[in-house]
CSV table of C-alpha atoms and ligand atoms in Angstrom, one decimal:
chain,number,residue,atom,x,y,z
A,457,MET,CA,34.6,55.0,-6.3
A,458,ALA,CA,35.7,54.6,-2.8
A,459,VAL,CA,34.2,51.1,-2.5
A,460,VAL,CA,36.4,48.5,-4.1
A,461,GLU,CA,34.5,45.7,-5.2
A,462,PRO,CA,35.1,42.9,-2.6
A,463,LYS,CA,34.3,40.2,-4.6
A,464,VAL,CA,36.5,41.0,-7.4
A,465,VAL,CA,39.6,41.0,-4.9
A,466,CYS,CA,38.5,37.9,-3.2
A,467,CYS,CA,38.4,36.1,-6.6
A,468,CYS,CA,41.7,37.5,-7.7
A,469,LEU,CA,43.2,36.2,-4.3
A,470,LEU,CA,41.6,32.6,-5.0
A,471,LEU,CA,42.9,32.7,-8.3
A,472,LEU,CA,46.5,33.4,-7.2
A,473,THR,CA,46.4,31.2,-4.2
A,474,GLY,CA,45.2,28.4,-6.4
A,475,ALA,CA,47.8,29.0,-9.0
A,476,VAL,CA,50.6,29.2,-6.3
A,477,SER,CA,49.8,26.7,-4.0
A,478,GLN,CA,47.0,24.5,-5.3
A,479,GLY,CA,45.5,24.4,-1.5
A,480,PRO,CA,43.5,21.8,-0.3
A,481,ARG,CA,39.8,21.9,-1.0
A,482,VAL,CA,36.6,20.1,-0.6
A,483,ASP,CA,33.7,20.1,-3.0
A,484,TYR,CA,30.4,18.8,-2.1
A,485,ARG,CA,27.4,18.3,-4.1
A,486,ASP,CA,24.6,19.9,-1.8
A,487,PRO,CA,21.9,17.9,-1.2
A,488,ALA,CA,18.9,19.9,-0.5
A,489,CYS,CA,16.9,17.5,1.7
A,490,ALA,CA,16.4,14.0,2.7
A,491,VAL,CA,13.6,12.1,3.5
A,492,ARG,CA,13.8,10.1,6.7
A,493,GLY,CA,14.1,6.4,5.8
A,494,SER,CA,15.8,7.1,2.4
A,495,THR,CA,19.4,6.7,1.5
A,496,LEU,CA,21.6,9.9,1.1
A,497,THR,CA,24.6,10.0,-1.1
A,498,ILE,CA,26.6,13.0,-0.5
A,499,LEU,CA,29.0,13.4,-3.6
A,500,CYS,CA,32.3,14.7,-2.5
A,501,SER,CA,35.7,15.0,-3.8
A,502,PHE,CA,38.7,16.5,-2.4
A,503,THR,CA,42.3,17.8,-3.2
A,504,PRO,CA,45.2,17.4,-0.5
A,505,GLN,CA,47.6,20.3,0.2
A,506,SER,CA,50.3,20.1,-2.3
A,507,VAL,CA,53.8,19.9,-0.8
A,508,VAL,CA,57.4,20.3,-1.8
A,509,GLU,CA,59.3,16.6,-1.6
A,510,ASP,CA,62.7,16.1,-3.3
A,511,GLY,CA,62.1,19.6,-4.9
A,512,LYS,CA,59.0,18.7,-6.5
A,513,ARG,CA,55.5,19.7,-6.1
A,514,VAL,CA,53.4,16.8,-5.0
A,515,LEU,CA,50.2,16.2,-3.0
A,516,ALA,CA,50.2,15.3,0.7
A,517,GLU,CA,50.0,12.0,1.3
A,518,ILE,CA,46.7,11.5,3.3
A,519,VAL,CA,46.5,8.8,6.3
A,520,ARG,CA,43.4,9.7,7.8
A,521,VAL,CA,39.7,10.6,6.7
A,522,VAL,CA,37.1,11.9,8.8
A,523,TRP,CA,33.6,12.8,8.4
A,524,CYS,CA,31.8,14.3,11.6
A,525,GLN,CA,28.6,16.3,12.3
A,526,ASN,CA,28.0,20.0,13.7
A,527,HIS,CA,31.8,20.5,14.5
A,528,GLN,CA,33.9,23.1,12.7
A,529,ILE,CA,37.2,21.3,12.2
A,530,CYS,CA,36.3,17.6,13.1
A,531,HIS,CA,39.7,17.5,15.2
A,532,LEU,CA,40.7,15.6,17.9
A,533,THR,CA,38.1,13.4,20.2
A,534,THR,CA,35.3,15.1,18.2
A,535,PRO,CA,32.3,12.3,17.8
A,536,SER,CA,33.1,11.2,14.0
A,537,VAL,CA,30.3,9.4,12.3
A,538,TYR,CA,33.2,7.8,9.7
A,539,ASP,CA,36.8,7.4,11.0
A,540,SER,CA,38.9,5.7,8.5
A,541,GLU,CA,41.6,5.0,11.6
A,542,LEU,CA,39.1,4.6,14.2
A,543,ARG,CA,41.4,6.8,16.7
A,544,TYR,CA,38.3,7.6,19.2
A,545,ALA,CA,36.0,4.9,18.2
A,546,ARG,CA,36.4,1.2,18.1
A,547,VAL,CA,33.6,1.0,15.3
A,548,ASN,CA,31.9,3.2,13.0
A,549,ASP,CA,28.2,3.0,12.5
A,550,PRO,CA,27.4,1.0,9.6
A,551,ARG,CA,24.7,3.4,8.3
A,552,TYR,CA,27.4,5.8,7.4
A,553,ARG,CA,29.6,4.1,4.4
A,554,TYR,CA,32.2,5.7,3.4
A,555,LEU,CA,32.6,5.1,-0.5
A,556,GLY,CA,35.7,7.2,-1.0
A,557,ASP,CA,39.3,6.7,-0.6
A,558,LYS,CA,42.3,8.7,0.8
A,559,LYS,CA,43.2,9.9,-2.9
A,560,GLY,CA,40.5,12.4,-4.0
A,561,ASN,CA,36.7,10.8,-3.3
A,562,CYS,CA,35.2,11.6,0.0
A,563,THR,CA,32.0,10.3,-0.8
A,564,LEU,CA,29.6,9.1,2.2
A,565,GLN,CA,26.6,7.4,2.0
A,566,ILE,CA,23.9,7.4,5.0
A,567,THR,CA,21.4,4.8,4.9
A,568,GLY,CA,18.2,4.6,6.8
A,569,VAL,CA,18.3,8.6,7.2
A,570,GLN,CA,17.2,9.4,10.5
A,571,ARG,CA,16.1,12.8,12.7
A,572,GLY,CA,19.6,13.0,13.7
A,573,ASP,CA,21.0,13.6,10.5
A,574,ASN,CA,19.4,17.0,10.3
A,575,ALA,CA,23.0,18.4,10.6
A,576,THR,CA,25.9,19.8,9.1
A,577,PHE,CA,28.5,17.1,8.0
A,578,ARG,CA,32.3,18.1,7.4
A,579,PHE,CA,35.0,16.1,5.8
A,580,ARG,CA,38.5,16.0,7.5
A,581,MET,CA,41.7,14.7,5.9
A,582,GLU,CA,44.8,14.3,7.7
A,583,ALA,CA,48.2,14.4,6.4
A,584,LYS,CA,51.4,13.0,7.6
A,585,GLU,CA,52.6,16.6,9.0
A,586,THR,CA,50.0,18.2,11.2
A,587,LYS,CA,50.0,21.6,9.3
A,588,ASN,CA,48.7,19.8,6.1
A,589,HIS,CA,45.7,18.6,8.0
A,590,PHE,CA,42.4,20.2,6.3
A,591,THR,CA,38.6,20.2,7.4
A,592,GLY,CA,36.4,21.5,4.5
A,593,ARG,CA,33.3,23.6,4.8
A,594,GLY,CA,30.1,22.0,6.0
A,595,VAL,CA,27.4,20.6,3.8
A,596,THR,CA,23.7,20.5,5.4
A,597,VAL,CA,21.3,17.7,5.3
A,598,ARG,CA,17.9,18.5,5.8
A,599,VAL,CA,15.8,15.7,7.2
A,600,SER,CA,12.3,15.9,6.0
A,601,ASP,CA,10.0,13.7,8.1
A,602,GLY,CA,6.5,14.3,6.7
A,603,ALA,CA,7.4,13.7,2.9
A,604,GLN,CA,4.8,12.2,1.0
A,605,MET,CA,5.8,10.1,-1.9
A,606,GLU,CA,3.8,10.8,-5.1
A,607,VAL,CA,2.9,8.1,-8.1
A,608,HIS,CA,3.6,9.4,-11.3
A,609,SER,CA,2.9,7.6,-14.7
A,610,SER,CA,5.1,7.6,-17.7
A,611,THR,CA,1.9,7.8,-19.6
A,612,ASP,CA,-1.0,10.1,-19.0
A,613,GLY,CA,-4.6,8.9,-19.9
A,614,GLN,CA,-5.7,5.7,-20.4
A,615,PHE,CA,-4.1,2.4,-19.8
A,616,LYS,CA,-4.2,0.1,-23.0
A,617,ARG,CA,-3.9,-3.5,-22.8
A,618,GLY,CA,-0.3,-5.1,-24.2
A,619,GLU,CA,1.4,-1.4,-23.4
A,620,ALA,CA,4.2,-0.7,-21.2
A,621,VAL,CA,3.9,1.7,-18.6
A,622,THR,CA,6.2,2.9,-15.7
A,623,LEU,CA,5.1,3.9,-13.0
A,624,ASN,CA,7.3,6.6,-10.4
A,625,CYS,CA,7.6,7.2,-7.0
A,626,THR,CA,8.9,10.5,-6.2
A,627,THR,CA,8.6,13.3,-4.0
A,628,LYS,CA,9.6,17.2,-3.9
A,629,CYS,CA,12.5,16.3,-1.6
A,630,THR,CA,15.8,15.5,-3.3
A,631,PHE,CA,17.5,12.3,-2.7
A,632,HIS,CA,19.2,9.3,-4.2
A,633,GLN,CA,19.1,5.5,-4.3
A,634,LEU,CA,15.8,5.4,-2.8
A,635,GLU,CA,14.6,2.0,-1.4
A,636,VAL,CA,10.7,1.9,-1.7
A,637,THR,CA,7.9,-0.2,-0.9
A,638,TRP,CA,5.1,-0.6,-3.9
A,639,LEU,CA,1.7,-1.9,-3.0
A,640,ARG,CA,-1.2,-2.7,-5.2
A,641,ASP,CA,-4.7,-2.6,-3.6
A,642,GLY,CA,-2.7,-2.7,-0.2
A,643,HIS,CA,-0.9,-5.8,-0.8
A,644,ALA,CA,2.9,-4.9,-1.3
A,645,LEU,CA,4.9,-6.2,-4.4
A,646,LYS,CA,8.2,-7.6,-5.0
A,647,HIS,CA,9.5,-4.5,-6.7
A,648,THR,CA,11.8,-2.0,-4.5
A,649,GLY,CA,13.1,0.3,-6.9
A,650,PRO,CA,11.9,4.0,-7.3
A,651,SER,CA,10.4,2.8,-11.0
A,652,LEU,CA,7.7,0.3,-11.0
A,653,HIS,CA,7.6,-1.3,-14.9
A,654,LEU,CA,4.5,-2.9,-16.0
A,655,ALA,CA,5.0,-4.4,-19.3
A,656,ALA,CA,2.2,-5.5,-21.6
A,657,LEU,CA,-0.5,-4.7,-19.4
A,658,THR,CA,-3.3,-6.9,-18.8
A,659,ALA,CA,-6.6,-6.3,-17.1
A,660,MET,CA,-4.7,-8.1,-14.2
A,661,ASP,CA,-2.4,-5.1,-13.4
A,662,SER,CA,-5.5,-3.1,-12.6
A,663,GLY,CA,-5.5,-1.3,-9.5
A,664,ASN,CA,-4.8,1.3,-7.0
A,665,TYR,CA,-1.1,1.7,-6.6
A,666,THR,CA,0.9,3.3,-3.7
A,667,CYS,CA,4.0,3.7,-2.7
A,668,ARG,CA,6.3,4.7,0.2
A,669,LEU,CA,9.6,4.7,1.7
A,670,LYS,CA,10.8,1.4,2.9
A,671,ASN,CA,11.7,2.7,6.5
A,672,ASN,CA,8.8,5.1,6.6
A,673,VAL,CA,5.4,4.2,6.9
A,674,GLY,CA,4.2,7.7,7.3
A,675,SER,CA,5.4,8.7,3.7
A,676,LEU,CA,2.8,6.7,2.0
A,677,SER,CA,1.5,8.1,-1.3
A,678,LYS,CA,-2.1,8.8,-2.0
A,679,ALA,CA,-3.4,6.1,-4.3
A,680,PHE,CA,-3.0,5.8,-8.4
A,681,SER,CA,-5.6,4.2,-10.2
A,682,VAL,CA,-4.7,2.1,-13.3
A,683,LEU,CA,-7.5,0.7,-15.1
A,684,VAL,CA,-6.5,-1.3,-17.9
A,685,GLU,CA,-9.6,-2.3,-20.1
A,686,ALA,CA,-10.7,-5.8,-19.9
A,687,GLU,CA,-11.3,-8.1,-23.0
A,688,GLU,CA,-14.0,-6.3,-25.3
A,689,GLU,CA,-17.4,-7.5,-24.3
A,690,GLY,CA,-18.1,-8.8,-27.7
A,691,SER,CA,-15.3,-11.4,-27.9
A,692,VAL,CA,-15.9,-12.5,-24.3
A,693,GLN,CA,-19.3,-13.3,-25.7
A,694,VAL,CA,-18.4,-15.2,-28.4
A,695,SER,CA,-16.1,-17.3,-26.8
A,696,LEU,CA,-18.6,-18.1,-24.2
A,697,ILE,CA,-21.1,-19.1,-26.8
A,698,VAL,CA,-18.7,-21.4,-28.6
A,699,GLY,CA,-17.6,-22.8,-25.2
A,700,VAL,CA,-21.4,-23.6,-24.2
A,701,VAL,CA,-22.1,-25.1,-28.0
A,702,SER,CA,-19.2,-27.3,-28.4
A,703,ALA,CA,-19.7,-28.9,-24.7
A,704,VAL,CA,-23.3,-29.7,-25.6
A,705,LEU,CA,-22.3,-31.3,-28.9
A,706,MET,CA,-19.6,-33.3,-26.8
A,707,LEU,CA,-22.6,-34.6,-24.3
A,708,LEU,CA,-24.5,-35.3,-27.2
A,709,CYS,CA,-22.1,-37.5,-29.0
A,710,PHE,CA,-21.5,-39.1,-25.6
A,711,VAL,CA,-25.2,-40.0,-25.2
A,712,ILE,CA,-25.4,-41.2,-28.7
A,713,LEU,CA,-22.3,-43.5,-28.2
A,714,VAL,CA,-23.8,-44.8,-24.8
A,715,LEU,CA,-27.2,-45.6,-26.1
A,716,VAL,CA,-25.7,-47.5,-29.2
A,717,ILE,CA,-23.5,-49.4,-27.3
A,718,ILE,CA,-26.6,-50.8,-25.3
A,719,ARG,CA,-28.4,-51.3,-28.1
A,720,GLN,CA,-25.4,-53.5,-29.4
A,721,LYS,CA,-25.3,-55.4,-26.4
A,722,ASN,CA,-28.7,-56.2,-26.4
A,723,GLN,CA,-28.7,-57.3,-29.6
A,724,SER,CA,-25.5,-59.5,-29.0
A,725,ALA,CA,-28.0,-61.2,-26.2
A,726,VAL,CA,-30.6,-61.9,-28.3
A,727,ARG,CA,-28.1,-63.5,-30.9
A,728,GLY,CA,-26.8,-65.6,-27.9
A,729,GLU,CA,-29.8,-67.3,-27.1
A,730,ALA,CA,-30.0,-68.5,-30.8
A,731,GLY,CA,-26.5,-69.9,-30.9
A,732,PRO,CA,-24.8,-70.8,-27.9
A,733,LYS,CA,-21.2,-71.7,-29.6
A,734,TYR,CA,-21.5,-68.4,-31.5
A,735,ASN,CA,-22.2,-66.6,-28.3
A,736,GLN,CA,-19.4,-68.3,-26.4
A,737,ALA,CA,-16.7,-67.5,-29.0
A,738,GLU,CA,-17.9,-63.9,-29.1
A,739,GLY,CA,-18.1,-63.4,-25.4
A,740,ALA,CA,-14.7,-64.6,-25.1
A,741,GLN,CA,-13.5,-61.9,-27.5
A,742,GLN,CA,-16.0,-59.4,-25.8
A,743,GLN,CA,-13.9,-60.0,-22.3
A,744,VAL,CA,-10.8,-59.4,-23.7
A,745,GLU,CA,-11.3,-56.3,-25.8
A,746,ASP,CA,-14.6,-54.8,-24.6
A,747,VAL,CA,-13.8,-51.3,-25.6
A,748,THR,CA,-12.6,-52.3,-29.0
A,749,TYR,CA,-15.7,-54.5,-29.8
A,750,ALA,CA,-17.7,-51.5,-28.4
A,751,HIS,CA,-16.0,-49.2,-31.0
A,752,ILE,CA,-16.3,-51.8,-33.9
A,753,GLN,CA,-20.0,-52.4,-33.4
A,754,PHE,CA,-20.9,-48.8,-33.0
A,755,ARG,CA,-19.5,-48.1,-36.4
A,756,ALA,CA,-21.2,-51.2,-38.1
A,757,SER,CA,-24.6,-50.4,-36.3
A,758,GLY,CA,-24.2,-47.0,-38.3
A,759,SER,CA,-23.9,-48.3,-42.1
A,760,GLN,CA,-24.3,-52.1,-42.4
A,761,ALA,CA,-25.4,-53.6,-39.0
A,762,ARG,CA,-28.8,-55.0,-40.6
A,763,PRO,CA,-27.9,-56.8,-43.6
A,764,VAL,CA,-25.1,-58.5,-41.8
A,765,GLU,CA,-27.3,-59.4,-38.8
A,766,VAL,CA,-29.6,-60.6,-41.9
A,767,GLU,CA,-26.6,-62.6,-43.5
A,768,ASP,CA,-25.7,-64.3,-40.2
A,769,ASP,CA,-29.1,-65.5,-39.6
A,770,SER,CA,-29.3,-67.0,-42.9
A,771,ILE,CA,-26.3,-68.6,-42.6
A,772,ILE,CA,-27.0,-70.1,-39.5
A,773,TYR,CA,-30.1,-71.1,-40.8
A,774,ILE,CA,-28.6,-72.6,-43.9
A,775,SER,CA,-26.4,-74.7,-42.0
A,776,VAL,CA,-29.2,-75.9,-39.5
A,777,VAL,CA,-31.2,-76.8,-42.6
A,778,ALA,CA,-28.1,-78.5,-44.0
A,779,ARG,CA,-27.7,-80.7,-40.7
A,780,GLY,CA,-31.3,-81.4,-40.7
B,1192,LIG,C1,33.2,8.7,-5.6
B,1192,LIG,O1,32.8,7.6,-5.4
B,1192,LIG,C2,31.4,7.6,-5.7
B,1192,LIG,C3,31.0,6.3,-5.1
B,1192,LIG,O2,31.7,5.3,-5.9
B,1192,LIG,C4,31.2,7.8,-7.1
B,1192,LIG,O3,29.7,7.5,-7.4
B,1192,LIG,C5,31.7,8.9,-7.4
B,1192,LIG,O4,31.3,9.3,-9.1
B,1192,LIG,C6,32.9,9.3,-7.2
B,1192,LIG,N1,33.5,10.4,-7.7
B,1192,LIG,C7,34.7,10.9,-8.3
B,1192,LIG,C8,34.6,12.3,-8.5
B,1192,LIG,O5,35.2,9.8,-8.9
B,1193,LIG,C1,-9.7,2.3,-6.5
B,1193,LIG,O1,-9.9,2.8,-5.5
B,1193,LIG,C2,-11.4,3.8,-5.8
B,1193,LIG,C3,-11.8,4.6,-4.8
B,1193,LIG,O2,-10.5,5.3,-4.1
B,1193,LIG,C4,-12.4,2.6,-5.8
B,1193,LIG,O3,-13.8,3.2,-6.5
B,1193,LIG,C5,-12.0,1.8,-6.9
B,1193,LIG,O4,-12.6,0.6,-7.0
B,1193,LIG,C6,-10.4,1.0,-6.7
B,1193,LIG,N1,-9.9,0.3,-7.9
B,1193,LIG,C7,-9.7,-1.0,-7.6
B,1193,LIG,C8,-9.4,-2.0,-8.7
B,1193,LIG,O5,-9.9,-1.6,-6.7
């Protein structure tokens, strides 16, 4: 009975002060840890001190926002990682980007997290009046150095041709906006997001996949093997046989064609001896339309070359007889 619950008292006090003065506050969403080389976003929101202006209660106007490391109140010349007014430094380190504003969002993004970022970060807001300055409690960033990435698949088991699969590059450590390097059989792929989507799998997608953080070679994951079944062996064999057979057929046709042309040329040469005038005329035409001639002769020889030849001979014979 003698012990008064301190938590209850605390809560009541907080509620009271909150209701009356709406004191300034800063809220972070705590990142558990950040992998070296990753991009970390510390989500943060704030409410400035409320003040009375012209009889009305309004939020104090914030004129400067600061993020600093390892310091209780980030004031005066405390080295900052971000200072909206650059009061003590000429430039802000570009690795720290302030994504917030001076109204209520104090989100800070750290790219390429380094060992030195293993620290407590605090956000400080400064109003026009010094008494309304406020520094929030710290947010602790733990930088994990040797974190090994892991590849997980959206499907477990077999990888079937034509199906889609997503490979995810993850780690036990919490982080945001990860830039990763994907490798297949040791060769870097173009994709840099934490999820690698493979649409309509083909045998070409087979391989050992690994991923790592872009700026951290030591974070390379173990290999994840993707084996997409090749085309069914039966169909491969059938198409092979069909190909070979058609090639042989084409070759055969070509040989027959060449033989026929040679034979036709020999025949026309024989005819040329019999009648020089006839041969002259035919020879001229042959020169002009060599290909067409061969084609026509080929077709004729198949069906009625013989009878035509006999006819021709007989005509010549008849005409010779007539002249005689
Ligand atoms: C603050 O800004 C960040 C970055 O633009 C955004 O992701 C976040 O949602 C904002 N927070 C709030 C409370 O609006
Ligand atoms: C993947 O690696 C294993 C051994 O680690 C090897 O047997 C296999 O052939 C590799 N797969 C490919 C597609 O290179």
